[in-house]
PDB file of C-alpha atoms in Angstrom:
ATOM      1  CA  UNK C1336      44.562 -23.132  11.473  1.00  0.00           C
ATOM      2  CA  UNK C1337      43.624 -21.819   8.006  1.00  0.00           C
ATOM      3  CA  UNK C1338      43.152 -18.156   7.148  1.00  0.00           C
ATOM      4  CA  UNK C1339      39.639 -18.697   5.868  1.00  0.00           C
ATOM      5  CA  UNK C1340      37.935 -18.971   9.297  1.00  0.00           C
ATOM      6  CA  UNK C1341      39.701 -15.804  10.401  1.00  0.00           C
ATOM      7  CA  UNK C1342      38.489 -14.093   7.233  1.00  0.00           C
ATOM      8  CA  UNK C1343      34.933 -15.200   7.888  1.00  0.00           C
ATOM      9  CA  UNK C1344      35.064 -13.951  11.459  1.00  0.00           C
ATOM     10  CA  UNK C1345      36.557 -10.650  10.335  1.00  0.00           C
ATOM     11  CA  UNK C1346      33.809 -10.176   7.753  1.00  0.00           C
ATOM     12  CA  UNK C1347      31.049 -10.944  10.267  1.00  0.00           C
ATOM     13  CA  UNK C1348      32.554  -8.596  12.850  1.00  0.00           C
ATOM     14  CA  UNK C1349      33.005  -5.852  10.256  1.00  0.00           C
ATOM     15  CA  UNK C1350      29.386  -6.021   9.107  1.00  0.00           C
ATOM     16  CA  UNK C1351      28.058  -6.214  12.668  1.00  0.00           C
ATOM     17  CA  UNK C1352      30.184  -3.191  13.604  1.00  0.00           C
ATOM     18  CA  UNK C1353      29.473  -1.001  10.587  1.00  0.00           C
ATOM     19  CA  UNK C1354      25.715  -1.648  10.436  1.00  0.00           C
ATOM     20  CA  UNK C1355      24.862   0.101  13.747  1.00  0.00           C
ATOM     21  CA  UNK C1356      27.017   3.041  12.686  1.00  0.00           C
ATOM     22  CA  UNK C1357      25.214   3.312   9.359  1.00  0.00           C
ATOM     23  CA  UNK C1358      21.843   3.105  11.109  1.00  0.00           C
ATOM     24  CA  UNK C1359      22.883   5.814  13.576  1.00  0.00           C
ATOM     25  CA  UNK C1360      24.061   8.002  10.696  1.00  0.00           C
ATOM     26  CA  UNK C1361      20.781   7.471   8.856  1.00  0.00           C
ATOM     27  CA  UNK C1362      18.838   8.322  12.014  1.00  0.00           C
ATOM     28  CA  UNK C1363      20.833  11.553  12.370  1.00  0.00           C
ATOM     29  CA  UNK C1364      20.146  12.501   8.770  1.00  0.00           C
ATOM     30  CA  UNK C1365      16.418  11.811   9.093  1.00  0.00           C
ATOM     31  CA  UNK C1366      16.326  13.845  12.323  1.00  0.00           C
ATOM     32  CA  UNK C1367      18.012  16.761  10.571  1.00  0.00           C
ATOM     33  CA  UNK C1368      21.359  16.426  12.373  1.00  0.00           C
ATOM     34  CA  UNK C1369      24.099  16.917   9.815  1.00  0.00           C
ATOM     35  CA  UNK C1370      27.482  15.338  10.651  1.00  0.00           C
ATOM     36  CA  UNK C1371      30.576  17.116   9.285  1.00  0.00           C
ATOM     37  CA  UNK C1372      31.686  16.310   5.775  1.00  0.00           C
ATOM     38  CA  UNK C1373      34.751  14.331   6.897  1.00  0.00           C
ATOM     39  CA  UNK C1374      32.494  12.059   8.972  1.00  0.00           C
ATOM     40  CA  UNK C1375      30.253  11.302   5.998  1.00  0.00           C
ATOM     41  CA  UNK C1376      33.217  10.679   3.705  1.00  0.00           C
ATOM     42  CA  UNK C1377      34.871   8.442   6.297  1.00  0.00           C
ATOM     43  CA  UNK C1378      31.659   6.477   6.845  1.00  0.00           C
ATOM     44  CA  UNK C1379      31.213   5.860   3.132  1.00  0.00           C
ATOM     45  CA  UNK C1380      34.874   4.807   2.762  1.00  0.00           C
ATOM     46  CA  UNK C1381      34.471   2.376   5.661  1.00  0.00           C
ATOM     47  CA  UNK C1382      31.299   0.900   4.160  1.00  0.00           C
ATOM     48  CA  UNK C1383      33.075   0.445   0.821  1.00  0.00           C
ATOM     49  CA  UNK C1384      35.980  -1.330   2.528  1.00  0.00           C
ATOM     50  CA  UNK C1385      33.578  -3.648   4.372  1.00  0.00           C
ATOM     51  CA  UNK C1386      31.714  -4.430   1.149  1.00  0.00           C
ATOM     52  CA  UNK C1387      34.979  -5.338  -0.574  1.00  0.00           C
ATOM     53  CA  UNK C1388      35.952  -7.581   2.351  1.00  0.00           C
ATOM     54  CA  UNK C1389      32.510  -9.208   2.278  1.00  0.00           C
ATOM     55  CA  UNK C1390      32.772  -9.842  -1.464  1.00  0.00           C
ATOM     56  CA  UNK C1391      36.201 -11.445  -1.107  1.00  0.00           C
ATOM     57  CA  UNK C1392      35.187 -13.706   1.780  1.00  0.00           C
ATOM     58  CA  UNK C1393      31.859 -14.631   0.140  1.00  0.00           C
ATOM     59  CA  UNK C1394      33.695 -15.682  -3.004  1.00  0.00           C
ATOM     60  CA  UNK C1395      36.168 -17.768  -0.979  1.00  0.00           C
ATOM     61  CA  UNK C1396      33.415 -19.595   0.897  1.00  0.00           C
ATOM     62  CA  UNK C1397      31.398 -20.066  -2.306  1.00  0.00           C
ATOM     63  CA  UNK C1398      34.402 -21.573  -4.137  1.00  0.00           C
ATOM     64  CA  UNK C1399      35.096 -23.888  -1.188  1.00  0.00           C
ATOM     65  CA  UNK C1400      31.488 -25.074  -1.130  1.00  0.00           C
ATOM     66  CA  UNK C1401      31.521 -25.722  -4.869  1.00  0.00           C
ATOM     67  CA  UNK C1402      34.766 -27.676  -4.481  1.00  0.00           C
ATOM     68  CA  UNK C1403      33.000 -29.914  -1.951  1.00  0.00           C
ATOM     69  CA  UNK C1404      30.337 -30.727  -4.549  1.00  0.00           C
ATOM     70  CA  UNK C1405      27.539 -28.307  -3.642  1.00  0.00           C
ATOM     71  CA  UNK C1406      25.441 -26.881  -6.473  1.00  0.00           C
ATOM     72  CA  UNK C1407      25.419 -23.156  -7.123  1.00  0.00           C
ATOM     73  CA  UNK C1408      22.287 -22.398  -5.125  1.00  0.00           C
ATOM     74  CA  UNK C1409      23.437 -24.385  -2.102  1.00  0.00           C
ATOM     75  CA  UNK C1410      26.895 -22.816  -2.309  1.00  0.00           C
ATOM     76  CA  UNK C1411      25.432 -19.294  -2.384  1.00  0.00           C
ATOM     77  CA  UNK C1412      23.207 -20.074   0.591  1.00  0.00           C
ATOM     78  CA  UNK C1413      26.105 -21.556   2.551  1.00  0.00           C
ATOM     79  CA  UNK C1414      28.269 -18.513   1.841  1.00  0.00           C
ATOM     80  CA  UNK C1415      25.604 -16.050   2.923  1.00  0.00           C
ATOM     81  CA  UNK C1416      24.758 -17.949   6.101  1.00  0.00           C
ATOM     82  CA  UNK C1417      28.406 -18.307   7.089  1.00  0.00           C
ATOM     83  CA  UNK C1418      29.578 -14.781   6.319  1.00  0.00           C
ATOM     84  CA  UNK C1419      26.581 -12.459   6.761  1.00  0.00           C
ATOM     85  CA  UNK C1420      25.067 -12.233  10.281  1.00  0.00           C
ATOM     86  CA  UNK C1421      21.401 -13.191  10.559  1.00  0.00           C
ATOM     87  CA  UNK C1422      20.432  -9.660  11.640  1.00  0.00           C
ATOM     88  CA  UNK C1423      21.961  -8.180   8.497  1.00  0.00           C
ATOM     89  CA  UNK C1424      20.259 -10.784   6.306  1.00  0.00           C
ATOM     90  CA  UNK C1425      16.888  -9.953   7.845  1.00  0.00           C
ATOM     91  CA  UNK C1426      17.408  -6.199   7.373  1.00  0.00           C
ATOM     92  CA  UNK C1427      18.414  -6.598   3.736  1.00  0.00           C
ATOM     93  CA  UNK C1428      15.493  -8.948   3.072  1.00  0.00           C
ATOM     94  CA  UNK C1429      13.016  -6.499   4.637  1.00  0.00           C
ATOM     95  CA  UNK C1430      14.478  -3.623   2.650  1.00  0.00           C
ATOM     96  CA  UNK C1431      14.304  -5.470  -0.676  1.00  0.00           C
ATOM     97  CA  UNK C1432      10.716  -6.545  -0.034  1.00  0.00           C
ATOM     98  CA  UNK C1433       9.768  -2.985   0.870  1.00  0.00           C
ATOM     99  CA  UNK C1434      11.348  -1.637  -2.324  1.00  0.00           C
ATOM    100  CA  UNK C1435       9.531  -4.294  -4.366  1.00  0.00           C
ATOM    101  CA  UNK C1436       6.276  -3.113  -2.787  1.00  0.00           C
ATOM    102  CA  UNK C1437       6.604   0.237  -4.565  1.00  0.00           C
ATOM    103  CA  UNK C1438       5.814  -1.376  -7.911  1.00  0.00           C
ATOM    104  CA  UNK C1439       2.931  -3.341  -6.425  1.00  0.00           C
ATOM    105  CA  UNK C1440       1.583  -0.133  -4.849  1.00  0.00           C
ATOM    106  CA  UNK C1441       1.669   1.668  -8.219  1.00  0.00           C
ATOM    107  CA  UNK C1442      -0.288  -1.212  -9.765  1.00  0.00           C
ATOM    108  CA  UNK C1443      -2.738  -1.116  -6.820  1.00  0.00           C
ATOM    109  CA  UNK C1444      -1.971  -4.733  -6.108  1.00  0.00           C
ATOM    110  CA  UNK C1445      -1.791  -6.625  -2.816  1.00  0.00           C
ATOM    111  CA  UNK C1446       0.453  -9.407  -1.580  1.00  0.00           C
ATOM    112  CA  UNK C1447      -0.955 -12.683  -0.280  1.00  0.00           C
ATOM    113  CA  UNK C1448      -4.650 -11.827  -0.757  1.00  0.00           C
ATOM    114  CA  UNK C1449      -6.730 -14.412  -2.637  1.00  0.00           C
ATOM    115  CA  UNK C1450     -10.336 -14.260  -3.897  1.00  0.00           C
ATOM    116  CA  UNK C1451     -12.715 -14.607  -0.958  1.00  0.00           C
ATOM    117  CA  UNK C1452     -10.207 -13.284   1.587  1.00  0.00           C
ATOM    118  CA  UNK C1453     -10.844 -10.224   3.726  1.00  0.00           C
ATOM    119  CA  UNK C1454      -7.962  -7.757   3.379  1.00  0.00           C
ATOM    120  CA  UNK C1455      -7.812  -5.577   6.489  1.00  0.00           C
ATOM    121  CA  UNK C1456      -5.851  -2.329   6.180  1.00  0.00           C
ATOM    122  CA  UNK C1457      -3.986  -0.964   9.209  1.00  0.00           C
ATOM    123  CA  UNK C1458      -2.156   2.116   7.918  1.00  0.00           C
ATOM    124  CA  UNK C1459      -4.704   4.712   9.048  1.00  0.00           C
ATOM    125  CA  UNK C1460      -2.922   5.894  12.210  1.00  0.00           C
ATOM    126  CA  UNK C1461       0.458   6.280  10.502  1.00  0.00           C
ATOM    127  CA  UNK C1462      -0.393   7.653   7.032  1.00  0.00           C
ATOM    128  CA  UNK C1463      -0.375  11.339   7.955  1.00  0.00           C
ATOM    129  CA  UNK C1464       2.847  10.921   9.921  1.00  0.00           C
ATOM    130  CA  UNK C1465       4.582   9.121   7.036  1.00  0.00           C
ATOM    131  CA  UNK C1466       3.583  11.735   4.473  1.00  0.00           C
ATOM    132  CA  UNK C1467       4.582  14.502   6.872  1.00  0.00           C
ATOM    133  CA  UNK C1468       7.994  12.908   7.288  1.00  0.00           C
ATOM    134  CA  UNK C1469       8.349  12.575   3.522  1.00  0.00           C
ATOM    135  CA  UNK C1470       7.450  16.236   3.025  1.00  0.00           C
ATOM    136  CA  UNK C1471      10.042  17.362   5.564  1.00  0.00           C
ATOM    137  CA  UNK C1472      12.710  15.138   4.008  1.00  0.00           C
ATOM    138  CA  UNK C1473      12.016  16.435   0.490  1.00  0.00           C
ATOM    139  CA  UNK C1474      12.119  20.071   1.623  1.00  0.00           C
ATOM    140  CA  UNK C1475      15.330  19.393   3.509  1.00  0.00           C
ATOM    141  CA  UNK C1476      16.898  17.719   0.489  1.00  0.00           C
ATOM    142  CA  UNK C1477      16.033  20.636  -1.788  1.00  0.00           C
ATOM    143  CA  UNK C1478      17.248  23.164   0.774  1.00  0.00           C
ATOM    144  CA  UNK C1479      20.575  21.443   1.310  1.00  0.00           C
ATOM    145  CA  UNK C1480      21.123  21.275  -2.454  1.00  0.00           C
ATOM    146  CA  UNK C1481      21.471  25.074  -2.359  1.00  0.00           C
ATOM    147  CA  UNK C1482      23.272  25.388   0.981  1.00  0.00           C
ATOM    148  CA  UNK C1483      26.146  22.888   0.698  1.00  0.00           C
ATOM    149  CA  UNK C1484      29.021  24.328  -1.366  1.00  0.00           C
ATOM    150  CA  UNK C1485      31.330  21.258  -1.411  1.00  0.00           C
ATOM    151  CA  UNK C1486      30.533  19.012  -4.413  1.00  0.00           C
ATOM    152  CA  UNK C1487      31.676  15.720  -2.845  1.00  0.00           C
ATOM    153  CA  UNK C1488      29.771  16.288   0.385  1.00  0.00           C
ATOM    154  CA  UNK C1489      26.766  17.560  -1.551  1.00  0.00           C
ATOM    155  CA  UNK C1490      26.608  14.416  -3.694  1.00  0.00           C
ATOM    156  CA  UNK C1491      27.027  12.079  -0.720  1.00  0.00           C
ATOM    157  CA  UNK C1492      24.271  13.790   1.259  1.00  0.00           C
ATOM    158  CA  UNK C1493      22.019  14.007  -1.799  1.00  0.00           C
ATOM    159  CA  UNK C1494      22.303  10.256  -2.373  1.00  0.00           C
ATOM    160  CA  UNK C1495      21.597   9.522   1.297  1.00  0.00           C
ATOM    161  CA  UNK C1496      18.641  11.916   1.372  1.00  0.00           C
ATOM    162  CA  UNK C1497      17.093  10.572  -1.818  1.00  0.00           C
ATOM    163  CA  UNK C1498      17.525   6.995  -0.652  1.00  0.00           C
ATOM    164  CA  UNK C1499      15.948   7.942   2.685  1.00  0.00           C
ATOM    165  CA  UNK C1500      12.928   9.382   0.870  1.00  0.00           C
ATOM    166  CA  UNK C1501      12.575   6.250  -1.288  1.00  0.00           C
ATOM    167  CA  UNK C1502      12.963   3.958   1.731  1.00  0.00           C
ATOM    168  CA  UNK C1503      10.320   5.739   3.821  1.00  0.00           C
ATOM    169  CA  UNK C1504       7.940   5.624   0.864  1.00  0.00           C
ATOM    170  CA  UNK C1505       8.756   1.932   0.344  1.00  0.00           C
ATOM    171  CA  UNK C1506       8.076   1.107   4.008  1.00  0.00           C
ATOM    172  CA  UNK C1507       4.657   2.704   3.756  1.00  0.00           C
ATOM    173  CA  UNK C1508       3.988   0.993   0.417  1.00  0.00           C
ATOM    174  CA  UNK C1509       4.804  -2.358   2.020  1.00  0.00           C
ATOM    175  CA  UNK C1510       2.220  -1.702   4.736  1.00  0.00           C
ATOM    176  CA  UNK C1511      -0.430  -0.715   2.173  1.00  0.00           C
ATOM    177  CA  UNK C1512       0.164  -3.722  -0.080  1.00  0.00           C
ATOM    178  CA  UNK C1513       0.577  -6.279   2.735  1.00  0.00           C
ATOM    179  CA  UNK C1514      -2.637  -5.969   4.774  1.00  0.00           C
ATOM    180  CA  UNK C1515      -3.879  -8.356   7.431  1.00  0.00           C
ATOM    181  CA  UNK C1516      -5.739 -11.252   5.810  1.00  0.00           C
ATOM    182  CA  UNK C1517      -8.701 -13.239   7.131  1.00  0.00           C
ATOM    183  CA  UNK C1518      -9.358 -16.341   5.065  1.00  0.00           C
ATOM    184  CA  UNK C1519     -12.774 -17.997   4.633  1.00  0.00           C
ATOM    185  CA  UNK C1520     -11.744 -20.892   6.891  1.00  0.00           C
ATOM    186  CA  UNK C1521     -11.129 -18.498   9.794  1.00  0.00           C
ATOM    187  CA  UNK C1522      -7.336 -18.420   9.598  1.00  0.00           C
ATOM    188  CA  UNK C1523      -5.666 -15.061  10.096  1.00  0.00           C
ATOM    189  CA  UNK C1524      -2.453 -13.536   8.791  1.00  0.00           C
ATOM    190  CA  UNK C1525      -1.238 -10.614  10.910  1.00  0.00           C
ATOM    191  CA  UNK C1526       1.331  -8.390   9.222  1.00  0.00           C
ATOM    192  CA  UNK C1527       3.179  -5.132   9.323  1.00  0.00           C
ATOM    193  CA  UNK C1528       4.643  -4.407   5.913  1.00  0.00           C
ATOM    194  CA  UNK C1529       7.621  -6.664   5.228  1.00  0.00           C
ATOM    195  CA  UNK C1530       8.759  -6.541   8.858  1.00  0.00           C
ATOM    196  CA  UNK C1531       6.273  -8.844  10.569  1.00  0.00           C
ATOM    197  CA  UNK C1532       4.187 -11.797   9.393  1.00  0.00           C
ATOM    198  CA  UNK C1533       2.352 -14.230  11.685  1.00  0.00           C
ATOM    199  CA  UNK C1534      -0.063 -16.936  10.547  1.00  0.00           C
ATOM    200  CA  UNK C1535      -2.760 -17.858  13.069  1.00  0.00           C
ATOM    201  CA  UNK C1536      -4.590 -21.132  12.276  1.00  0.00           C
ATOM    202  CA  UNK C1537      -8.342 -21.206  12.985  1.00  0.00           C
ATOM    203  CA  UNK C1538      -8.056 -23.894  15.665  1.00  0.00           C
ATOM    204  CA  UNK C1539      -5.703 -21.656  17.684  1.00  0.00           C
ATOM    205  CA  UNK C1540      -8.274 -18.853  18.113  1.00  0.00           C
ATOM    206  CA  UNK C1541     -10.057 -18.922  21.472  1.00  0.00           C
ATOM    207  CA  UNK C1542     -11.750 -15.529  21.254  1.00  0.00           C
ATOM    208  CA  UNK C1543     -11.484 -12.214  19.449  1.00  0.00           C
ATOM    209  CA  UNK C1544     -12.900  -8.792  20.249  1.00  0.00           C
ATOM    210  CA  UNK C1545     -12.670  -5.128  19.367  1.00  0.00           C
ATOM    211  CA  UNK C1546     -10.447  -3.618  22.032  1.00  0.00           C
ATOM    212  CA  UNK C1547      -8.892  -0.222  21.349  1.00  0.00           C
ATOM    213  CA  UNK C1548      -5.750   0.421  23.362  1.00  0.00           C
ATOM    214  CA  UNK C1549      -2.904   2.933  23.257  1.00  0.00           C
ATOM    215  CA  UNK C1550       0.193   1.077  24.441  1.00  0.00           C
ATOM    216  CA  UNK C1551       3.685   2.489  24.587  1.00  0.00           C
ATOM    217  CA  UNK C1552       6.663   0.713  23.149  1.00  0.00           C
ATOM    218  CA  UNK C1553       8.217  -0.531  19.947  1.00  0.00           C
ATOM    219  CA  UNK C1554       6.425  -1.886  16.904  1.00  0.00           C
ATOM    220  CA  UNK C1555       6.607  -5.447  18.258  1.00  0.00           C
ATOM    221  CA  UNK C1556       6.382  -5.653  22.047  1.00  0.00           C
ATOM    222  CA  UNK C1557       6.053  -8.846  24.111  1.00  0.00           C
ATOM    223  CA  UNK C1558       5.177  -8.658  27.801  1.00  0.00           C
ATOM    224  CA  UNK C1559       6.441 -11.097  30.403  1.00  0.00           C
ATOM    225  CA  UNK C1560       3.048 -12.804  30.567  1.00  0.00           C
ATOM    226  CA  UNK C1561       2.995 -13.546  26.807  1.00  0.00           C
ATOM    227  CA  UNK C1562       0.942 -10.638  25.438  1.00  0.00           C
ATOM    228  CA  UNK C1563       2.178  -9.550  22.019  1.00  0.00           C
ATOM    229  CA  UNK C1564       1.432  -5.975  20.920  1.00  0.00           C
ATOM    230  CA  UNK C1565       1.835  -5.074  17.243  1.00  0.00           C
ATOM    231  CA  UNK C1566       1.574  -1.306  17.555  1.00  0.00           C
ATOM    232  CA  UNK C1567       0.680   1.002  14.652  1.00  0.00           C
ATOM    233  CA  UNK C1568       0.538   4.718  15.331  1.00  0.00           C
ATOM    234  CA  UNK C1569       0.657   4.066  19.108  1.00  0.00           C
ATOM    235  CA  UNK C1570      -2.506   1.991  19.092  1.00  0.00           C
ATOM    236  CA  UNK C1571      -4.053  -1.454  18.754  1.00  0.00           C
ATOM    237  CA  UNK C1572      -7.734  -2.156  18.120  1.00  0.00           C
ATOM    238  CA  UNK C1573      -8.192  -5.958  18.081  1.00  0.00           C
ATOM    239  CA  UNK C1574      -7.403  -8.418  20.870  1.00  0.00           C
ATOM    240  CA  UNK C1575      -6.986 -12.054  19.906  1.00  0.00           C
ATOM    241  CA  UNK C1576      -6.931 -14.684  22.661  1.00  0.00           C
ATOM    242  CA  UNK C1577      -5.282 -17.987  21.736  1.00  0.00           C
ATOM    243  CA  UNK C1578      -5.903 -21.416  23.159  1.00  0.00           C
ATOM    244  CA  UNK C1579      -2.197 -22.257  22.835  1.00  0.00           C
ATOM    245  CA  UNK C1580       0.984 -20.196  22.553  1.00  0.00           C
ATOM    246  CA  UNK C1581       2.064 -19.421  19.008  1.00  0.00           C
ATOM    247  CA  UNK C1582       5.676 -18.770  17.986  1.00  0.00           C
ATOM    248  CA  UNK C1583       6.493 -15.591  16.080  1.00  0.00           C
ATOM    249  CA  UNK C1584       9.573 -13.974  14.598  1.00  0.00           C
ATOM    250  CA  UNK C1585      10.602 -10.406  15.351  1.00  0.00           C
ATOM    251  CA  UNK C1586      11.793  -8.133  12.514  1.00  0.00           C
ATOM    252  CA  UNK C1587      15.480  -8.831  13.236  1.00  0.00           C
ATOM    253  CA  UNK C1588      15.088 -12.590  13.577  1.00  0.00           C
ATOM    254  CA  UNK C1589      14.611 -13.135  17.321  1.00  0.00           C
ATOM    255  CA  UNK C1590      11.732 -15.449  18.207  1.00  0.00           C
ATOM    256  CA  UNK C1591       9.139 -15.572  20.944  1.00  0.00           C
ATOM    257  CA  UNK C1592       5.791 -17.091  21.898  1.00  0.00           C
ATOM    258  CA  UNK C1593       2.504 -15.323  22.579  1.00  0.00           C
ATOM    259  CA  UNK C1594      -0.837 -16.492  23.933  1.00  0.00           C
ATOM    260  CA  UNK C1595      -2.565 -13.130  23.376  1.00  0.00           C
ATOM    261  CA  UNK C1596      -2.084 -10.879  20.342  1.00  0.00           C
ATOM    262  CA  UNK C1597      -3.171  -7.260  20.153  1.00  0.00           C
ATOM    263  CA  UNK C1598      -2.938  -5.583  16.758  1.00  0.00           C
ATOM    264  CA  UNK C1599      -4.479  -2.683  14.846  1.00  0.00           C
ATOM    265  CA  UNK C1600      -6.974  -2.771  11.965  1.00  0.00           C
ATOM    266  CA  UNK C1601      -8.597   0.306  10.453  1.00  0.00           C
ATOM    267  CA  UNK C1602     -11.931  -1.552  10.527  1.00  0.00           C
ATOM    268  CA  UNK C1603     -11.610  -3.821  13.581  1.00  0.00           C
ATOM    269  CA  UNK C1604     -15.288  -4.828  13.570  1.00  0.00           C
ATOM    270  CA  UNK C1605     -14.964  -6.329  10.084  1.00  0.00           C
ATOM    271  CA  UNK C1606     -11.956  -8.394  11.220  1.00  0.00           C
ATOM    272  CA  UNK C1607     -13.719  -9.608  14.359  1.00  0.00           C
ATOM    273  CA  UNK C1608     -16.890 -10.466  12.436  1.00  0.00           C
ATOM    274  CA  UNK C1609     -14.952 -12.423   9.784  1.00  0.00           C
ATOM    275  CA  UNK C1610     -13.058 -14.395  12.436  1.00  0.00           C
ATOM    276  CA  UNK C1611     -16.254 -15.233  14.340  1.00  0.00           C
ATOM    277  CA  UNK C1612     -18.128 -16.428  11.268  1.00  0.00           C
ATOM    278  CA  UNK C1613     -15.824 -18.600   9.143  1.00  0.00           C
ATOM    279  CA  UNK C1614     -17.428 -20.333   6.192  1.00  0.00           C
TER     280      UNK C1614
END
């Protein structure tokens, strides 16, 4: 048996193992829990080692694919799919799209909205919370700049804090620039930033109504009877009944089917009216 498969497996296991640790560390930092300096240094060293392993294995798989006659684009795709777990690919894709939304937000642009479309914002319930979180993170970053005496630890935490601020801002920018979209033909695009995107064709809509609810759960929640809740700020305001189940993709790549979709719009009556009166 060749060493390459073992290298691929090792790279996939390393990424799948380190990613939850990095997410837990980021959650601690956002919550204000400061791990000791040796823990931060060790985490960064581990991430660097994993990145080096990933780069080596990616190059090996890419070279092998090219040797079999694949073009550069196909070889890159094959390397990424073989080495990087799907969950990691989805997270990186969401993060890059969110960061790209910052520029679109500055230009006051929107993504996927054409002339004649109704762009339905949904950020109302979360805007104050997001800006409050940003304010706390900025104050914390400034405060720690004066409190931490060790240069290495100070720089590591500063980078993490600044990236956390940029990422939170980018997530909100993605929500602002990627609204729900109702097209003139009655089709609907339900979104949440770069994390969720579901196209509903007009012939799949059975009924739609304003229906304000306050469900508990995660951003994307699917009940056993096929009711999908896309929750923003602990609420939904539009209920969409379908005449057939529609497949959807969760933020981390898992799939499901829903026959009823409940989502939030800041102006739910405008969404309902546009869906009931397609041109």
